[in-house]
Coordinates of C-alpha atoms and ligand atoms in Angstrom, one line a residue:
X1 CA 56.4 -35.3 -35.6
X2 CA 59.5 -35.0 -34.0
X3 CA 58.4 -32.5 -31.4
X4 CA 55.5 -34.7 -30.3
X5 CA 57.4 -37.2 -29.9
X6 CA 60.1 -34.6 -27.5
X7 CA 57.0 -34.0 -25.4
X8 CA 56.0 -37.4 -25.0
X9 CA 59.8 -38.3 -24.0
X10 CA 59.2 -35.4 -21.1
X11 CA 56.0 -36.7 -19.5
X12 CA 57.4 -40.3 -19.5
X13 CA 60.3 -38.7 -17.1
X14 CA 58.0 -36.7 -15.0
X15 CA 55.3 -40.0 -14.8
X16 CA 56.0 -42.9 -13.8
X17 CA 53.3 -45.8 -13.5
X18 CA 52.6 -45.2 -9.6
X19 CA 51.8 -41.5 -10.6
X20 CA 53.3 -38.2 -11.5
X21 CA 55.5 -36.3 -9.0
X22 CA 58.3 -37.0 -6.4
X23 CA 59.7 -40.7 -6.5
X24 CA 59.2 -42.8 -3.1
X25 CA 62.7 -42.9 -1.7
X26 CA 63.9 -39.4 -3.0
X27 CA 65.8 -37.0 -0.7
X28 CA 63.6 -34.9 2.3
X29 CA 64.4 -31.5 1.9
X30 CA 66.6 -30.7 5.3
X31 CA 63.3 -29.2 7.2
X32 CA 61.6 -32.4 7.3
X33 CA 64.3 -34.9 8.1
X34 CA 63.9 -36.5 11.2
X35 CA 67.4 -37.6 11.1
X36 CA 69.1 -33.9 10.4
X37 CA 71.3 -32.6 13.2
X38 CA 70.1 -30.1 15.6
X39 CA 71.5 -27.0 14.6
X40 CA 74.0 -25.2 17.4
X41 CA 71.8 -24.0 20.0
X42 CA 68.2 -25.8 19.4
X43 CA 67.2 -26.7 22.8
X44 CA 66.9 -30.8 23.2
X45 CA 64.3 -32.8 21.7
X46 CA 61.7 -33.4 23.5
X47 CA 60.8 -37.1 23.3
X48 CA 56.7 -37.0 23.2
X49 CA 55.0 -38.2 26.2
X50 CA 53.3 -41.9 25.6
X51 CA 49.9 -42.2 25.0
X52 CA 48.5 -43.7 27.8
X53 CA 45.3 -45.4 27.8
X54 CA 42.4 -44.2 29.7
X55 CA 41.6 -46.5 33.0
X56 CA 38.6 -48.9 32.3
X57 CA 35.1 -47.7 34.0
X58 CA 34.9 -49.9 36.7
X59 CA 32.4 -52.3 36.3
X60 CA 29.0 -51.7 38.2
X61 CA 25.5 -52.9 38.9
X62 CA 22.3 -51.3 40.1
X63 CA 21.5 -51.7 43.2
X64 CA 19.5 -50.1 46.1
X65 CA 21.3 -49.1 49.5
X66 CA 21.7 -51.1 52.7
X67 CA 18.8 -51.3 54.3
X68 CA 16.3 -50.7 51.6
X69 CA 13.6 -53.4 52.3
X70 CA 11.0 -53.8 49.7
X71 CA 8.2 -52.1 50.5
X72 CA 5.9 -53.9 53.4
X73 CA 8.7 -56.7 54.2
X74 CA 10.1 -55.1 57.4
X75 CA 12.4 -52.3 58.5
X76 CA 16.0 -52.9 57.7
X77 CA 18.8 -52.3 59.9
X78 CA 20.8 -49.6 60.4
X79 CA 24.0 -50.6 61.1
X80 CA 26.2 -49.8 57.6
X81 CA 29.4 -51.5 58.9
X82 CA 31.4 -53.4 56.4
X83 CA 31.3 -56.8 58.9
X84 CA 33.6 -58.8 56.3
X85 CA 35.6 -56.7 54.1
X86 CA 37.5 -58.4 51.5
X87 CA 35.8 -61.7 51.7
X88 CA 34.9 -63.6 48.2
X89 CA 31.5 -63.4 47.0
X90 CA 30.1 -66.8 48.0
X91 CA 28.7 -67.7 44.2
X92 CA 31.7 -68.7 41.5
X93 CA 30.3 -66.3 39.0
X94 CA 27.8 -64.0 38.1
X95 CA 25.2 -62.7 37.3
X96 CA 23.8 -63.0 40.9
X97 CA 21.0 -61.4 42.5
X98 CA 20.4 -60.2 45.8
X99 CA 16.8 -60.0 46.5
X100 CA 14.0 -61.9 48.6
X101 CA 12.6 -65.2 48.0
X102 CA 9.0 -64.7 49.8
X103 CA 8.5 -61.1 48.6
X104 CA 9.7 -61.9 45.2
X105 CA 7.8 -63.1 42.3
X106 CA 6.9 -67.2 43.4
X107 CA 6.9 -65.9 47.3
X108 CA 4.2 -66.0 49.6
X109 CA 3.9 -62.4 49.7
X110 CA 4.8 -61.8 46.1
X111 CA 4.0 -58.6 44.6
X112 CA 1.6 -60.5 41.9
X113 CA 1.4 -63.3 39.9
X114 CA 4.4 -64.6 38.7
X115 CA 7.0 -68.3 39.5
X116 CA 9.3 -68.1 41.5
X117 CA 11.8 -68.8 38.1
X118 CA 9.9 -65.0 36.5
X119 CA 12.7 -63.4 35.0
X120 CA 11.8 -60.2 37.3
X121 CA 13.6 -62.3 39.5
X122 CA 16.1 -62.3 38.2
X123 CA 17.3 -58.7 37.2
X124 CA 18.8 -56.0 39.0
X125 CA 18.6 -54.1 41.0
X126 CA 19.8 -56.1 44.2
X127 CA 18.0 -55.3 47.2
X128 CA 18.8 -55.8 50.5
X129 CA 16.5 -58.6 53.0
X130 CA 18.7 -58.6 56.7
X131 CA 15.9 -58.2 58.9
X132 CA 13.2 -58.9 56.2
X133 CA 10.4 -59.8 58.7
X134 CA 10.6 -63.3 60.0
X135 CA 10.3 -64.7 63.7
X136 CA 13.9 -65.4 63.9
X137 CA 15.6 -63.4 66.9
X138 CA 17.9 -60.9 65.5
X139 CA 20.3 -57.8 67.5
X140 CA 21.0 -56.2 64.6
X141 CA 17.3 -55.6 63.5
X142 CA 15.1 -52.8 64.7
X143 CA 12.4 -55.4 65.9
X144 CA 14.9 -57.2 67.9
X145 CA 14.2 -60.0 65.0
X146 CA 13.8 -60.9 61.6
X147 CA 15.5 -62.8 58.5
X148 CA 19.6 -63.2 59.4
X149 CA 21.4 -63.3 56.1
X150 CA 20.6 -62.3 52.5
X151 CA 19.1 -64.2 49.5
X152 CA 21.1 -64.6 46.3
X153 CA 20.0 -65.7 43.4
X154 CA 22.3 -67.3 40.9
X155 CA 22.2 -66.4 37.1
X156 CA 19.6 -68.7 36.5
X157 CA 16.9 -70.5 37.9
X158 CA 18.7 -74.4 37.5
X159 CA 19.5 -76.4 40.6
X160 CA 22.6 -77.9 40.8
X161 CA 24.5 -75.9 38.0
X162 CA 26.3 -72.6 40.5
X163 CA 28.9 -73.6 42.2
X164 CA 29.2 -72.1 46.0
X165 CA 32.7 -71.1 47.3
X166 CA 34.3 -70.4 50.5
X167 CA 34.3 -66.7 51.8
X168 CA 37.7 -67.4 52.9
X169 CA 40.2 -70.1 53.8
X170 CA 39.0 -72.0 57.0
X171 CA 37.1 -75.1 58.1
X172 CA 33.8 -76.6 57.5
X173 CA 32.7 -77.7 61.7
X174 CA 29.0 -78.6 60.7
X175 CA 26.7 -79.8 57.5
X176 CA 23.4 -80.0 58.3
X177 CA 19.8 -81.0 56.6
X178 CA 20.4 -78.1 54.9
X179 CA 23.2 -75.6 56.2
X180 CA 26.9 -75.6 55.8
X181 CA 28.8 -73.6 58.5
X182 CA 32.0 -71.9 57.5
X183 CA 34.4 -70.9 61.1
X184 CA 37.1 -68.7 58.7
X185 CA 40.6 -67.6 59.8
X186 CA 39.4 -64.3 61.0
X187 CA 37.1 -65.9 63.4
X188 CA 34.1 -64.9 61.6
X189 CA 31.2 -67.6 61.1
X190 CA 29.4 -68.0 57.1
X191 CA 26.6 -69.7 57.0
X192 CA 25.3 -71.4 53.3
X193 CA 22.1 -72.2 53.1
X194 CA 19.8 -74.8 50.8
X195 CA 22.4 -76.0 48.5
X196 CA 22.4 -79.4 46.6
X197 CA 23.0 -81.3 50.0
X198 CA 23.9 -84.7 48.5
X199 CA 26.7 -82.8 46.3
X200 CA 28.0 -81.1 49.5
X201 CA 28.7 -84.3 51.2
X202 CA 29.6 -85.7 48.5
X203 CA 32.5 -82.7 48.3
X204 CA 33.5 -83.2 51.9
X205 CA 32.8 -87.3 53.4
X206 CA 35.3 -87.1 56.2
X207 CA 36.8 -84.4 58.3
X208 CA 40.5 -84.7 56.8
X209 CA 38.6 -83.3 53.8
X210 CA 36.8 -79.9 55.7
X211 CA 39.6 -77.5 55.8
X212 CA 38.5 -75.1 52.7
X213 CA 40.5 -72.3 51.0
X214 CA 38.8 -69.1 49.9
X215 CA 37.1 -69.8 46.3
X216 CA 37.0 -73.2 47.0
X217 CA 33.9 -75.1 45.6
X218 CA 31.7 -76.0 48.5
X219 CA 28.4 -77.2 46.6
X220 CA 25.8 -76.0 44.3
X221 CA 22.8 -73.5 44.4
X222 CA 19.8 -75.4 44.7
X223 CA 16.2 -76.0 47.2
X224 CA 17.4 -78.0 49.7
X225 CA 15.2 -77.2 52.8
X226 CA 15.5 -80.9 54.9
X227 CA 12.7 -82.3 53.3
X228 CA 10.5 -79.1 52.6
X229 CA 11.1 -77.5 49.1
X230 CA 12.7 -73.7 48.4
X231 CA 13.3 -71.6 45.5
X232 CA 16.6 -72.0 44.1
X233 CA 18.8 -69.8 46.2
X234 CA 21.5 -69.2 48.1
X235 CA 20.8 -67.6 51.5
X236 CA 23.8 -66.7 53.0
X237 CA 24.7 -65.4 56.5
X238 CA 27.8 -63.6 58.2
X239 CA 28.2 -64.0 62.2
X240 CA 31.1 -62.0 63.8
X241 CA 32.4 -61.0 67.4
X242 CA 30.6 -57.7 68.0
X243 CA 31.2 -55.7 71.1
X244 CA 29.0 -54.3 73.2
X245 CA 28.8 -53.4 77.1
X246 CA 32.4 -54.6 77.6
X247 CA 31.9 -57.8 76.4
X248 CA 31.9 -59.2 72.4
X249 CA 28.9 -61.5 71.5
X250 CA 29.2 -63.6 68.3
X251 CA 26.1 -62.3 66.5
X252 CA 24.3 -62.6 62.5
X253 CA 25.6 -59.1 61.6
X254 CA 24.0 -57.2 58.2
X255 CA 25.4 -59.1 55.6
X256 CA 24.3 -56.8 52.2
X257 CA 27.4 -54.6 52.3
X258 CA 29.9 -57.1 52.5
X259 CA 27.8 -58.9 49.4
X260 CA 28.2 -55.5 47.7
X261 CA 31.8 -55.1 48.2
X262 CA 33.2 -58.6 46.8
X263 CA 30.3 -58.8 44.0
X264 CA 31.7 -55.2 42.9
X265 CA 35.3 -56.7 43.2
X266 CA 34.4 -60.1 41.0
X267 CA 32.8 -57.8 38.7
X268 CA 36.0 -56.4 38.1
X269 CA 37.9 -59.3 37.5
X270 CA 39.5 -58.9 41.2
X271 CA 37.3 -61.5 43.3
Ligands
ZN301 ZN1 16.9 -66.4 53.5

């Protein structure tokens, strides 16, 4: 009896109720201290090198390279220049798509049947349509004409919901039927096409009110075509000084790339 009662009294000391073994709080042995001192002659500690996160992918989007018509809708231009670097992407937000209205789903040369609201329309990847075929004199189009800007779809197919903004800070001189005409700082010339016309002059009734900053609101994606109908887009235009022969003409330049580079910076949360 007694000497069961000796080897209960043992395991009580080496037990306790978290478990059996060393006791949180009881002495490190020297080897593992991390507050020991460096013994004469270690060479310093080395503190460890932060963990530094790994840089984000960058955000991107398919989408087919300047100058890549769809099929049968004209040749595209040639001309890769980036005509308005660092410019803001004239839609608030995305998703956007570049693409063409007529050739599109809904168009009068549409691929097959399909509205204009089909949601091939509106799905990547963004192609380019400077130059689509049109009547419209053009310089920068291998036919000497065609269409002078680039459709944009908005996210979705609702009039009057995506808000337009200034490419960058400078003055509205003209609002049309249907066009709003951007003269920027740099002396470069932004077109906006078919917005919600009432809403745009509603935005700017005098001419104290027309001097715009880059981001600004200017109106909202809709049809607006002076009295005909559209599909909801944006069709959007870029005219700069180009030189040629000694002389600079103010011109429609190919508009795609510059779309490319602002949409890629929005993406990344650097509009
Ligand atoms: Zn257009």
């Amino acid at each position: 009896m007694r000497r069961l009662a000796l080897a209960a009294l043992l395991l009580l000391t080496a037990c306790s109720p978290s478990g059996c073994g060393q006791e949180p709080g009881s002495p490190q042995t020297a080897d593992t201290n991390p507050e020991a001192e460096p013994l004469p002659g270690d060479p310093d500690p080395t503190p460890a090198e932060p963990e530094t996160p790994p840089a984000p992918e960058p955000v991107s989007w398919p989408h087919e390279p300047g100058g890549g018509l769809y099929p049968g809708s004209g040749t595209g231009a040639t001309d890769a220049t980036l005509w308005a670097a660092g410019i803001r992407f004239p839609m608030e937000a995305g998703p956007a798509y570049a693409n063409s209205q007529v050739y599109g789903y809904g168009g009068f040369a549409a691929p097959g049947p399909g509205s204009q609201c089909d949601v091939r329309n509106y799905s990547y990847p963004w192609r380019d349509n400077f130059c689509e075929t049109r009547s419209w004199t053009n310089g920068m189009c291998p036919a000497g004409k065609g269409h002078q800007g680039q459709d944009i779809r908005p996210a979705t197919c609702e009039k009057k919901v995506h808000w337009v903004v200034a490419a960058e800070n400078g003055r509205i001189t003209s609002i049309g039927s249907y066009t709003v005409t951007l003269l920027g700082d740099s002396g470069r010339i932004y077109r906006y096409l078919h917005m919600d016309m009432a809403g745009v002059n509603a935005l700017f009734p005098n001419a104290a009110s027309r001097n715009v900053t880059r981001g600004q609101h200017l109106g909202k994606v809709s049809a607006d075509f002076g009295g005909n109908a559209t599909t909801t887009h944006l069709h959007f235009e870029i005219k700069a000084p180009v030189t040629s022969g000694g002389g600079a003409t103010v011109m429609f330049v190919p508009t795609y790339s510059s779309l490319i580079d602002s949409y890629g910076r929005m993406l990344n949360g650097a509009a």
